[in-house]
PDB file of C-alpha atoms in Angstrom:
ATOM      1  CA  UNK A  18      25.236 -16.944  17.378  1.00 44.00           C
ATOM      2  CA  UNK A  19      21.626 -17.125  16.982  1.00 39.00           C
ATOM      3  CA  UNK A  20      21.564 -14.333  14.525  1.00 43.00           C
ATOM      4  CA  UNK A  21      24.136 -16.462  12.608  1.00 43.00           C
ATOM      5  CA  UNK A  22      22.287 -19.876  12.497  1.00 36.00           C
ATOM      6  CA  UNK A  23      19.293 -17.819  11.605  1.00 38.00           C
ATOM      7  CA  UNK A  24      20.515 -16.354   8.596  1.00 44.00           C
ATOM      8  CA  UNK A  25      22.419 -19.757   7.549  1.00 39.00           C
ATOM      9  CA  UNK A  26      18.873 -20.819   7.504  1.00 36.00           C
ATOM     10  CA  UNK A  27      17.334 -17.919   5.691  1.00 43.00           C
ATOM     11  CA  UNK A  28      19.688 -18.468   2.866  1.00 42.00           C
ATOM     12  CA  UNK A  29      19.386 -21.919   2.605  1.00 40.00           C
ATOM     13  CA  UNK A  30      15.708 -21.901   2.550  1.00 43.00           C
ATOM     14  CA  UNK A  31      16.049 -19.220  -0.398  1.00 42.00           C
ATOM     15  CA  UNK A  32      18.388 -20.867  -2.133  1.00 43.00           C
ATOM     16  CA  UNK A  33      16.453 -23.781  -2.328  1.00 40.00           C
ATOM     17  CA  UNK A  34      13.373 -22.271  -3.161  1.00 40.00           C
ATOM     18  CA  UNK A  35      15.157 -20.562  -5.865  1.00 41.00           C
ATOM     19  CA  UNK A  36      16.861 -24.024  -7.095  1.00 40.00           C
ATOM     20  CA  UNK A  37      13.464 -25.825  -7.681  1.00 37.00           C
ATOM     21  CA  UNK A  38      12.191 -22.523  -9.361  1.00 38.00           C
ATOM     22  CA  UNK A  39      15.276 -22.748 -12.067  1.00 39.00           C
ATOM     23  CA  UNK A  40      14.796 -26.556 -12.125  1.00 34.00           C
ATOM     24  CA  UNK A  41      10.926 -26.284 -13.447  1.00 33.00           C
ATOM     25  CA  UNK A  42       9.566 -27.686 -10.208  1.00 35.00           C
ATOM     26  CA  UNK A  43       6.556 -26.586  -8.090  1.00 37.00           C
ATOM     27  CA  UNK A  44       7.026 -23.011  -7.669  1.00 52.00           C
ATOM     28  CA  UNK A  45       7.498 -21.676  -4.396  1.00 64.00           C
ATOM     29  CA  UNK A  46       5.454 -19.026  -2.275  1.00 80.00           C
ATOM     30  CA  UNK A  47       5.647 -15.481  -3.274  1.00 84.00           C
ATOM     31  CA  UNK A  48       5.062 -12.533  -0.915  1.00 86.00           C
ATOM     32  CA  UNK A  49       4.303 -10.393  -3.871  1.00 92.00           C
ATOM     33  CA  UNK A  50       5.648  -7.668  -6.613  1.00 95.00           C
ATOM     34  CA  UNK A  51       7.410  -4.203  -6.331  1.00 95.00           C
ATOM     35  CA  UNK A  52       8.262  -1.706  -9.145  1.00 96.00           C
ATOM     36  CA  UNK A  53      12.043  -1.184  -8.789  1.00 94.00           C
ATOM     37  CA  UNK A  54      12.806   2.482  -9.942  1.00 92.00           C
ATOM     38  CA  UNK A  55      16.519   1.748 -10.943  1.00 90.00           C
ATOM     39  CA  UNK A  56      15.338  -1.005 -13.407  1.00 90.00           C
ATOM     40  CA  UNK A  57      12.145   0.569 -14.406  1.00 93.00           C
ATOM     41  CA  UNK A  58      11.030  -2.897 -13.649  1.00 94.00           C
ATOM     42  CA  UNK A  59       8.122  -4.978 -11.793  1.00 95.00           C
ATOM     43  CA  UNK A  60       9.760  -7.508  -9.921  1.00 94.00           C
ATOM     44  CA  UNK A  61       8.357 -10.168  -7.563  1.00 94.00           C
ATOM     45  CA  UNK A  62       9.566 -10.672  -4.003  1.00 94.00           C
ATOM     46  CA  UNK A  63      10.242 -14.948  -4.130  1.00 93.00           C
ATOM     47  CA  UNK A  64       9.496 -16.818  -0.507  1.00 93.00           C
ATOM     48  CA  UNK A  65       8.161 -15.932   2.560  1.00 90.00           C
ATOM     49  CA  UNK A  66       8.572 -12.957   5.099  1.00 87.00           C
ATOM     50  CA  UNK A  67      11.631 -13.370   6.956  1.00 86.00           C
ATOM     51  CA  UNK A  68      13.083 -15.834   3.830  1.00 92.00           C
ATOM     52  CA  UNK A  69      12.682 -13.771   0.656  1.00 93.00           C
ATOM     53  CA  UNK A  70      14.447 -12.186  -2.236  1.00 95.00           C
ATOM     54  CA  UNK A  71      14.056  -9.623  -4.698  1.00 94.00           C
ATOM     55  CA  UNK A  72      13.392 -11.914  -8.009  1.00 93.00           C
ATOM     56  CA  UNK A  73      14.206 -10.990 -11.860  1.00 93.00           C
ATOM     57  CA  UNK A  74      11.998  -8.006 -13.900  1.00 93.00           C
ATOM     58  CA  UNK A  75       8.896  -9.445 -14.926  1.00 93.00           C
ATOM     59  CA  UNK A  76       9.067  -9.242 -19.066  1.00 92.00           C
ATOM     60  CA  UNK A  77       5.917  -7.175 -20.336  1.00 93.00           C
ATOM     61  CA  UNK A  78       7.011  -6.437 -23.482  1.00 92.00           C
ATOM     62  CA  UNK A  79       7.257  -2.343 -22.913  1.00 93.00           C
ATOM     63  CA  UNK A  80       9.362  -0.100 -20.699  1.00 93.00           C
ATOM     64  CA  UNK A  81       7.738   1.204 -17.455  1.00 95.00           C
ATOM     65  CA  UNK A  82       8.062   4.538 -16.150  1.00 96.00           C
ATOM     66  CA  UNK A  83       6.001   4.026 -12.715  1.00 96.00           C
ATOM     67  CA  UNK A  84       3.672   1.364 -11.121  1.00 97.00           C
ATOM     68  CA  UNK A  85       1.337   0.464  -8.292  1.00 97.00           C
ATOM     69  CA  UNK A  86       0.198  -2.934  -7.168  1.00 97.00           C
ATOM     70  CA  UNK A  87      -3.154  -3.506  -5.762  1.00 98.00           C
ATOM     71  CA  UNK A  88      -2.949  -4.730  -2.118  1.00 97.00           C
ATOM     72  CA  UNK A  89      -3.776  -8.286  -3.014  1.00 96.00           C
ATOM     73  CA  UNK A  90      -0.955  -8.156  -5.160  1.00 95.00           C
ATOM     74  CA  UNK A  91      -3.489  -9.768  -8.448  1.00 96.00           C
ATOM     75  CA  UNK A  92      -3.214  -6.305 -10.669  1.00 97.00           C
ATOM     76  CA  UNK A  93      -1.627  -2.937 -11.307  1.00 98.00           C
ATOM     77  CA  UNK A  94      -1.701   0.036 -12.744  1.00 97.00           C
ATOM     78  CA  UNK A  95       0.971   1.123 -15.109  1.00 97.00           C
ATOM     79  CA  UNK A  96       2.505   4.131 -16.939  1.00 96.00           C
ATOM     80  CA  UNK A  97       4.519   3.145 -19.971  1.00 95.00           C
ATOM     81  CA  UNK A  98       7.463   5.193 -20.947  1.00 93.00           C
ATOM     82  CA  UNK A  99       5.419   6.603 -23.531  1.00 92.00           C
ATOM     83  CA  UNK A 100       3.150   8.155 -20.988  1.00 92.00           C
ATOM     84  CA  UNK A 101       0.399   5.870 -21.398  1.00 92.00           C
ATOM     85  CA  UNK A 102      -1.593   4.122 -18.640  1.00 95.00           C
ATOM     86  CA  UNK A 103      -2.085   0.496 -18.677  1.00 96.00           C
ATOM     87  CA  UNK A 104      -3.992  -1.591 -16.383  1.00 97.00           C
ATOM     88  CA  UNK A 105      -2.245  -5.026 -15.725  1.00 97.00           C
ATOM     89  CA  UNK A 106      -3.993  -8.509 -14.285  1.00 97.00           C
ATOM     90  CA  UNK A 107      -1.249 -10.485 -12.064  1.00 94.00           C
ATOM     91  CA  UNK A 108      -1.506 -14.260 -11.693  1.00 86.00           C
ATOM     92  CA  UNK A 109       0.649 -16.912 -10.511  1.00 74.00           C
ATOM     93  CA  UNK A 110       1.622 -17.869 -14.407  1.00 70.00           C
ATOM     94  CA  UNK A 111       0.795 -14.824 -15.800  1.00 86.00           C
ATOM     95  CA  UNK A 112       0.569 -10.783 -16.764  1.00 93.00           C
ATOM     96  CA  UNK A 113      -2.016  -9.915 -18.711  1.00 95.00           C
ATOM     97  CA  UNK A 114      -3.412  -6.318 -19.980  1.00 95.00           C
ATOM     98  CA  UNK A 115      -6.951  -5.348 -19.559  1.00 94.00           C
ATOM     99  CA  UNK A 116      -8.127  -3.187 -21.486  1.00 93.00           C
ATOM    100  CA  UNK A 117      -9.764   0.265 -19.593  1.00 96.00           C
ATOM    101  CA  UNK A 118     -11.632   2.843 -21.975  1.00 95.00           C
ATOM    102  CA  UNK A 119     -11.001   6.122 -21.110  1.00 93.00           C
ATOM    103  CA  UNK A 120      -8.054   5.292 -18.448  1.00 93.00           C
ATOM    104  CA  UNK A 121      -6.344   8.616 -17.041  1.00 89.00           C
ATOM    105  CA  UNK A 122      -2.811   8.895 -18.627  1.00 88.00           C
ATOM    106  CA  UNK A 123       0.191   9.256 -17.107  1.00 92.00           C
ATOM    107  CA  UNK A 124      -1.594   9.844 -13.094  1.00 94.00           C
ATOM    108  CA  UNK A 125       0.408  12.047 -11.083  1.00 94.00           C
ATOM    109  CA  UNK A 126      -0.614   9.672  -7.636  1.00 95.00           C
ATOM    110  CA  UNK A 127      -2.332   6.281  -7.529  1.00 97.00           C
ATOM    111  CA  UNK A 128      -4.569   5.308  -4.376  1.00 98.00           C
ATOM    112  CA  UNK A 129      -5.586   1.573  -4.670  1.00 98.00           C
ATOM    113  CA  UNK A 130      -8.676   0.781  -1.839  1.00 98.00           C
ATOM    114  CA  UNK A 131      -8.311  -1.071   0.804  1.00 98.00           C
ATOM    115  CA  UNK A 132      -9.334  -4.948  -0.527  1.00 97.00           C
ATOM    116  CA  UNK A 133      -7.799  -3.712  -4.319  1.00 98.00           C
ATOM    117  CA  UNK A 134     -11.724  -3.344  -5.402  1.00 98.00           C
ATOM    118  CA  UNK A 135     -11.312   0.209  -6.783  1.00 98.00           C
ATOM    119  CA  UNK A 136      -8.767   2.840  -7.283  1.00 98.00           C
ATOM    120  CA  UNK A 137      -8.456   6.399  -7.809  1.00 98.00           C
ATOM    121  CA  UNK A 138      -5.601   7.984 -10.511  1.00 97.00           C
ATOM    122  CA  UNK A 139      -5.250  11.721  -9.841  1.00 96.00           C
ATOM    123  CA  UNK A 140      -3.774  13.959 -12.380  1.00 93.00           C
ATOM    124  CA  UNK A 141      -3.823  17.802 -13.338  1.00 89.00           C
ATOM    125  CA  UNK A 142      -6.714  18.397 -10.772  1.00 91.00           C
ATOM    126  CA  UNK A 143      -9.056  15.169 -11.722  1.00 93.00           C
ATOM    127  CA  UNK A 144      -9.189  12.268  -9.843  1.00 96.00           C
ATOM    128  CA  UNK A 145     -11.008   9.008 -12.146  1.00 97.00           C
ATOM    129  CA  UNK A 146     -12.294   6.222  -9.999  1.00 98.00           C
ATOM    130  CA  UNK A 147     -11.975   2.622 -11.357  1.00 98.00           C
ATOM    131  CA  UNK A 148     -13.918   0.075 -10.209  1.00 98.00           C
ATOM    132  CA  UNK A 149     -14.765  -3.701 -10.546  1.00 98.00           C
ATOM    133  CA  UNK A 150     -11.217  -4.725  -9.966  1.00 98.00           C
ATOM    134  CA  UNK A 151      -9.463  -6.826 -10.627  1.00 97.00           C
ATOM    135  CA  UNK A 152     -11.299  -8.520 -13.381  1.00 96.00           C
ATOM    136  CA  UNK A 153     -13.780  -6.175 -14.885  1.00 96.00           C
ATOM    137  CA  UNK A 154     -12.500  -2.866 -14.309  1.00 97.00           C
ATOM    138  CA  UNK A 155     -14.274   0.218 -15.650  1.00 97.00           C
ATOM    139  CA  UNK A 156     -14.132   4.316 -15.349  1.00 97.00           C
ATOM    140  CA  UNK A 157     -17.129   5.012 -12.532  1.00 97.00           C
ATOM    141  CA  UNK A 158     -16.425   8.600 -12.721  1.00 95.00           C
ATOM    142  CA  UNK A 159     -14.391  11.642 -13.162  1.00 94.00           C
ATOM    143  CA  UNK A 160     -14.005  14.089 -10.101  1.00 94.00           C
ATOM    144  CA  UNK A 161     -12.532  17.538  -9.940  1.00 91.00           C
ATOM    145  CA  UNK A 162     -10.565  18.615  -7.102  1.00 88.00           C
ATOM    146  CA  UNK A 163      -9.864  21.977  -5.550  1.00 81.00           C
ATOM    147  CA  UNK A 164      -5.662  21.681  -5.060  1.00 84.00           C
ATOM    148  CA  UNK A 165      -3.149  19.109  -5.698  1.00 90.00           C
ATOM    149  CA  UNK A 166      -3.951  16.137  -2.553  1.00 93.00           C
ATOM    150  CA  UNK A 167      -1.510  15.231  -0.115  1.00 91.00           C
ATOM    151  CA  UNK A 168      -3.139  12.137   0.859  1.00 94.00           C
ATOM    152  CA  UNK A 169      -5.894  10.332  -1.330  1.00 97.00           C
ATOM    153  CA  UNK A 170      -7.946   7.631  -0.359  1.00 98.00           C
ATOM    154  CA  UNK A 171     -10.728   5.706  -1.982  1.00 98.00           C
ATOM    155  CA  UNK A 172     -13.331   3.278  -0.490  1.00 98.00           C
ATOM    156  CA  UNK A 173     -14.027  -0.523  -1.584  1.00 98.00           C
ATOM    157  CA  UNK A 174     -16.910   0.276  -3.438  1.00 98.00           C
ATOM    158  CA  UNK A 175     -15.518   3.145  -5.196  1.00 98.00           C
ATOM    159  CA  UNK A 176     -18.478   5.799  -3.537  1.00 98.00           C
ATOM    160  CA  UNK A 177     -16.110   8.046  -1.609  1.00 98.00           C
ATOM    161  CA  UNK A 178     -12.806   9.641  -1.724  1.00 97.00           C
ATOM    162  CA  UNK A 179     -10.783  11.102   1.136  1.00 97.00           C
ATOM    163  CA  UNK A 180      -8.447  13.742   0.286  1.00 95.00           C
ATOM    164  CA  UNK A 181      -5.946  16.315   1.893  1.00 93.00           C
ATOM    165  CA  UNK A 182      -5.472  19.739   0.915  1.00 89.00           C
ATOM    166  CA  UNK A 183      -4.893  23.113   1.804  1.00 83.00           C
ATOM    167  CA  UNK A 184      -4.823  22.172   5.846  1.00 90.00           C
ATOM    168  CA  UNK A 185      -8.189  20.046   5.842  1.00 94.00           C
ATOM    169  CA  UNK A 186      -8.927  16.463   4.928  1.00 95.00           C
ATOM    170  CA  UNK A 187     -12.593  16.464   2.834  1.00 95.00           C
ATOM    171  CA  UNK A 188     -14.920  13.504   1.538  1.00 96.00           C
ATOM    172  CA  UNK A 189     -15.989  13.883  -1.772  1.00 95.00           C
ATOM    173  CA  UNK A 190     -18.657  11.166  -3.076  1.00 95.00           C
ATOM    174  CA  UNK A 191     -18.863   9.747  -6.575  1.00 94.00           C
ATOM    175  CA  UNK A 192     -22.265  11.038  -6.748  1.00 90.00           C
ATOM    176  CA  UNK A 193     -21.305  14.476  -6.387  1.00 87.00           C
ATOM    177  CA  UNK A 194     -21.228  14.984  -2.528  1.00 88.00           C
ATOM    178  CA  UNK A 195     -18.111  17.207  -1.096  1.00 91.00           C
ATOM    179  CA  UNK A 196     -17.588  18.308   2.755  1.00 93.00           C
ATOM    180  CA  UNK A 197     -15.152  19.367   4.691  1.00 93.00           C
ATOM    181  CA  UNK A 198     -14.282  16.700   7.051  1.00 94.00           C
ATOM    182  CA  UNK A 199     -11.907  18.008   9.556  1.00 95.00           C
ATOM    183  CA  UNK A 200      -9.119  20.370   9.496  1.00 95.00           C
ATOM    184  CA  UNK A 201      -5.773  19.184   9.171  1.00 93.00           C
ATOM    185  CA  UNK A 202      -2.278  20.242   9.497  1.00 90.00           C
ATOM    186  CA  UNK A 203       0.349  19.515   6.997  1.00 89.00           C
ATOM    187  CA  UNK A 204       1.402  15.817   6.560  1.00 90.00           C
ATOM    188  CA  UNK A 205      -1.832  14.435   7.189  1.00 94.00           C
ATOM    189  CA  UNK A 206      -2.727  11.174   6.108  1.00 96.00           C
ATOM    190  CA  UNK A 207      -6.042   9.045   5.789  1.00 98.00           C
ATOM    191  CA  UNK A 208      -7.005   5.639   5.267  1.00 98.00           C
ATOM    192  CA  UNK A 209     -10.531   4.028   4.640  1.00 98.00           C
ATOM    193  CA  UNK A 210     -10.993   0.687   6.434  1.00 98.00           C
ATOM    194  CA  UNK A 211     -11.760  -2.750   3.866  1.00 98.00           C
ATOM    195  CA  UNK A 212     -15.134  -3.401   3.162  1.00 97.00           C
ATOM    196  CA  UNK A 213     -17.287  -0.067   4.104  1.00 96.00           C
ATOM    197  CA  UNK A 214     -17.134   3.476   4.961  1.00 97.00           C
ATOM    198  CA  UNK A 215     -15.059   3.842   7.990  1.00 98.00           C
ATOM    199  CA  UNK A 216     -12.039   5.685   7.930  1.00 98.00           C
ATOM    200  CA  UNK A 217      -9.353   7.195   9.699  1.00 98.00           C
ATOM    201  CA  UNK A 218      -6.930  10.321   9.636  1.00 97.00           C
ATOM    202  CA  UNK A 219      -3.504  11.024  10.816  1.00 96.00           C
ATOM    203  CA  UNK A 220      -3.121  14.653  11.956  1.00 94.00           C
ATOM    204  CA  UNK A 221       0.307  14.860  13.052  1.00 87.00           C
ATOM    205  CA  UNK A 222       0.122  18.904  14.032  1.00 83.00           C
ATOM    206  CA  UNK A 223      -3.438  18.733  15.472  1.00 87.00           C
ATOM    207  CA  UNK A 224      -6.053  16.088  16.477  1.00 92.00           C
ATOM    208  CA  UNK A 225      -3.844  13.191  16.389  1.00 94.00           C
ATOM    209  CA  UNK A 226      -5.144   9.628  14.944  1.00 97.00           C
ATOM    210  CA  UNK A 227      -8.954   9.944  14.691  1.00 97.00           C
ATOM    211  CA  UNK A 228     -11.105   7.154  13.599  1.00 98.00           C
ATOM    212  CA  UNK A 229     -14.933   7.886  11.719  1.00 97.00           C
ATOM    213  CA  UNK A 230     -17.374   5.111  11.922  1.00 96.00           C
ATOM    214  CA  UNK A 231     -19.985   5.131   8.896  1.00 96.00           C
ATOM    215  CA  UNK A 232     -18.843   8.411   7.019  1.00 95.00           C
ATOM    216  CA  UNK A 233     -21.872   7.705   4.362  1.00 89.00           C
ATOM    217  CA  UNK A 234     -24.228   7.842   7.577  1.00 88.00           C
ATOM    218  CA  UNK A 235     -23.900   9.137  11.050  1.00 82.00           C
ATOM    219  CA  UNK A 236     -20.052   9.738  10.924  1.00 85.00           C
ATOM    220  CA  UNK A 237     -19.284   8.898  14.849  1.00 93.00           C
ATOM    221  CA  UNK A 238     -15.694   9.751  15.129  1.00 94.00           C
ATOM    222  CA  UNK A 239     -13.301   9.102  18.255  1.00 96.00           C
ATOM    223  CA  UNK A 240      -9.650   9.864  19.311  1.00 96.00           C
ATOM    224  CA  UNK A 241      -7.668   6.549  18.837  1.00 96.00           C
ATOM    225  CA  UNK A 242      -4.661   8.359  19.830  1.00 95.00           C
ATOM    226  CA  UNK A 243      -3.577  12.531  20.738  1.00 93.00           C
ATOM    227  CA  UNK A 244      -0.619  13.830  19.487  1.00 91.00           C
ATOM    228  CA  UNK A 245       2.797  12.501  20.811  1.00 90.00           C
ATOM    229  CA  UNK A 246       6.353  11.655  19.751  1.00 88.00           C
ATOM    230  CA  UNK A 247       5.644   7.821  18.583  1.00 84.00           C
ATOM    231  CA  UNK A 248       3.284   8.732  16.166  1.00 88.00           C
ATOM    232  CA  UNK A 249       5.413  12.088  14.659  1.00 88.00           C
ATOM    233  CA  UNK A 250       5.834  12.211  11.126  1.00 91.00           C
ATOM    234  CA  UNK A 251       3.857   9.996   9.794  1.00 94.00           C
ATOM    235  CA  UNK A 252       4.600   8.237   6.594  1.00 96.00           C
ATOM    236  CA  UNK A 253       1.888   6.027   6.011  1.00 97.00           C
ATOM    237  CA  UNK A 254      -1.236   4.997   7.859  1.00 98.00           C
ATOM    238  CA  UNK A 255      -3.512   1.604   6.829  1.00 98.00           C
ATOM    239  CA  UNK A 256      -6.018  -0.588   8.745  1.00 98.00           C
ATOM    240  CA  UNK A 257      -5.169  -4.522   8.814  1.00 96.00           C
ATOM    241  CA  UNK A 258      -6.691  -6.593   6.453  1.00 94.00           C
ATOM    242  CA  UNK A 259      -9.745  -7.516   8.883  1.00 95.00           C
ATOM    243  CA  UNK A 260     -10.508  -3.959  10.011  1.00 96.00           C
ATOM    244  CA  UNK A 261      -9.748  -4.513  13.821  1.00 96.00           C
ATOM    245  CA  UNK A 262      -6.072  -2.798  13.566  1.00 97.00           C
ATOM    246  CA  UNK A 263      -4.859   0.301  12.484  1.00 97.00           C
ATOM    247  CA  UNK A 264      -1.037   0.588  11.516  1.00 98.00           C
ATOM    248  CA  UNK A 265       0.868   3.955  11.686  1.00 97.00           C
ATOM    249  CA  UNK A 266       4.451   4.084  10.221  1.00 97.00           C
ATOM    250  CA  UNK A 267       6.456   7.281  11.920  1.00 96.00           C
ATOM    251  CA  UNK A 268       9.841   8.380  10.027  1.00 95.00           C
ATOM    252  CA  UNK A 269      10.583  10.334  13.350  1.00 94.00           C
ATOM    253  CA  UNK A 270       9.902   7.288  15.610  1.00 95.00           C
ATOM    254  CA  UNK A 271      11.160   4.735  13.254  1.00 96.00           C
ATOM    255  CA  UNK A 272       8.543   2.259  14.032  1.00 97.00           C
ATOM    256  CA  UNK A 273       5.263   1.472  13.043  1.00 97.00           C
ATOM    257  CA  UNK A 274       2.459   2.093  15.767  1.00 96.00           C
ATOM    258  CA  UNK A 275      -0.136  -1.045  15.915  1.00 96.00           C
ATOM    259  CA  UNK A 276      -3.564   0.222  17.483  1.00 97.00           C
ATOM    260  CA  UNK A 277      -6.069  -2.459  18.439  1.00 97.00           C
ATOM    261  CA  UNK A 278      -9.757  -1.160  17.761  1.00 97.00           C
ATOM    262  CA  UNK A 279     -11.380  -3.177  19.343  1.00 95.00           C
ATOM    263  CA  UNK A 280      -9.161  -3.474  22.736  1.00 96.00           C
ATOM    264  CA  UNK A 281      -7.938   0.115  23.055  1.00 95.00           C
ATOM    265  CA  UNK A 282      -4.149  -1.556  23.107  1.00 95.00           C
ATOM    266  CA  UNK A 283      -1.396  -0.280  21.568  1.00 96.00           C
ATOM    267  CA  UNK A 284       1.875  -1.131  20.471  1.00 95.00           C
ATOM    268  CA  UNK A 285       4.937  -0.096  18.925  1.00 96.00           C
ATOM    269  CA  UNK A 286       7.236  -2.351  16.413  1.00 97.00           C
ATOM    270  CA  UNK A 287      10.958  -0.872  15.734  1.00 97.00           C
ATOM    271  CA  UNK A 288      12.341  -0.779  12.764  1.00 96.00           C
ATOM    272  CA  UNK A 289      16.000  -0.425  11.899  1.00 95.00           C
ATOM    273  CA  UNK A 290      15.239   1.840   9.358  1.00 95.00           C
ATOM    274  CA  UNK A 291      13.360   5.194   8.312  1.00 96.00           C
ATOM    275  CA  UNK A 292       9.676   4.178   7.345  1.00 97.00           C
ATOM    276  CA  UNK A 293       9.009   6.462   4.042  1.00 96.00           C
ATOM    277  CA  UNK A 294       5.390   4.602   3.495  1.00 97.00           C
ATOM    278  CA  UNK A 295       3.152   1.897   4.381  1.00 98.00           C
ATOM    279  CA  UNK A 296       2.071   0.199   1.700  1.00 97.00           C
ATOM    280  CA  UNK A 297      -0.149  -2.820   1.421  1.00 97.00           C
ATOM    281  CA  UNK A 298       0.674  -6.081   0.282  1.00 94.00           C
ATOM    282  CA  UNK A 299      -1.439  -8.766   1.547  1.00 84.00           C
ATOM    283  CA  UNK A 300      -0.658  -9.279   5.367  1.00 83.00           C
ATOM    284  CA  UNK A 301       2.247  -7.603   4.704  1.00 95.00           C
ATOM    285  CA  UNK A 302       3.097  -3.566   4.173  1.00 98.00           C
ATOM    286  CA  UNK A 303       6.204  -2.122   2.518  1.00 98.00           C
ATOM    287  CA  UNK A 304       8.038   0.128   4.395  1.00 98.00           C
ATOM    288  CA  UNK A 305      10.566   1.342   1.799  1.00 96.00           C
ATOM    289  CA  UNK A 306      11.487   1.126  -1.827  1.00 93.00           C
ATOM    290  CA  UNK A 307      13.908  -1.581  -3.635  1.00 91.00           C
ATOM    291  CA  UNK A 308      16.974   0.283  -4.322  1.00 89.00           C
ATOM    292  CA  UNK A 309      20.826  -0.617  -2.704  1.00 90.00           C
ATOM    293  CA  UNK A 310      19.518  -0.989   0.887  1.00 93.00           C
ATOM    294  CA  UNK A 311      17.413  -3.593   2.052  1.00 95.00           C
ATOM    295  CA  UNK A 312      13.445  -3.549   1.287  1.00 97.00           C
ATOM    296  CA  UNK A 313      11.821  -3.129   4.528  1.00 98.00           C
ATOM    297  CA  UNK A 314       8.254  -4.844   5.309  1.00 97.00           C
ATOM    298  CA  UNK A 315       5.816  -5.026   8.209  1.00 98.00           C
ATOM    299  CA  UNK A 316       4.186  -8.086   9.078  1.00 95.00           C
ATOM    300  CA  UNK A 317       0.978  -7.229  10.629  1.00 92.00           C
ATOM    301  CA  UNK A 318      -0.347 -10.553  11.696  1.00 88.00           C
ATOM    302  CA  UNK A 319      -0.909 -12.089  15.315  1.00 83.00           C
ATOM    303  CA  UNK A 320       2.776 -11.116  16.150  1.00 89.00           C
ATOM    304  CA  UNK A 321       3.332  -8.205  14.130  1.00 93.00           C
ATOM    305  CA  UNK A 322       6.956  -7.704  13.047  1.00 96.00           C
ATOM    306  CA  UNK A 323       9.231  -5.913  10.797  1.00 97.00           C
ATOM    307  CA  UNK A 324      11.565  -8.182   8.417  1.00 96.00           C
ATOM    308  CA  UNK A 325      13.942  -7.212   5.265  1.00 96.00           C
ATOM    309  CA  UNK A 326      14.438  -8.514   1.917  1.00 96.00           C
ATOM    310  CA  UNK A 327      18.156  -8.049   0.685  1.00 95.00           C
ATOM    311  CA  UNK A 328      18.595  -5.774  -1.897  1.00 91.00           C
ATOM    312  CA  UNK A 329      18.714  -6.763  -5.384  1.00 82.00           C
ATOM    313  CA  UNK A 330      22.299  -7.958  -6.688  1.00 70.00           C
ATOM    314  CA  UNK A 331      23.009  -6.308  -9.811  1.00 53.00           C
ATOM    315  CA  UNK A 332      22.113  -7.856 -12.888  1.00 48.00           C
TER     316      UNK A 332
END
């Protein structure tokens, strides 16, 4: 009975939001943007977590092949159907394109920094680092990578990259530093903390979850959690916006593990889904992609929970 009442209230809330938007009154809240591969378009998530829907595709004036949205949902790196890369500034009322000289075309992988102030684009053995996001994007440098990275992360200042390849995690500096950080099994993930050079690595076949403090300096490391079933088959690794917690999405455990880095506490939040990632969307993290099934989101606030957004109806 309680679930039925909750669903009715949710639908009523969403309907009221959509009606006000259609009538041109004050815009309602938005939870961010997602790339819908079935329509090759960026689409907004309208409403608040737990009471939201996927909106109509944004009208960009060109067709998309792929898109990656920054953590603060204020910009996006997109690849047009002609193979060209573009940087878009996303605001409440408009989408505008910002020119970036020398932008790498058709990247195979895009990684935003935790706060979205930098990004790394990988293609054909090269990684390009953008800084000054979202308002003044520039190419800060282009680096050669030895092998295709299975994981890629960039710090907020764009000074350092973490990448997993050939059984190890390496730290690469924009100034030319290149060193092995640790051995790691296949499926290892890496993430920077916001605002600095702290980082974490998930090594499912070896060390477990490792926290690194000050990679650019003393580089002290601590085992946050040894390997276990709850963190097996990691699908995504990310810090909270304040850097105090570390989250790991597990496909095998069908859950998100939350680690309090100050108290050492640990909690598991179950999902009626198989997480495919952990993509930052402000205070939310996307666990799945838009499609015929619901879109699953992890809310990492003080009371962590997992909510869903209904699949978009056929247009």
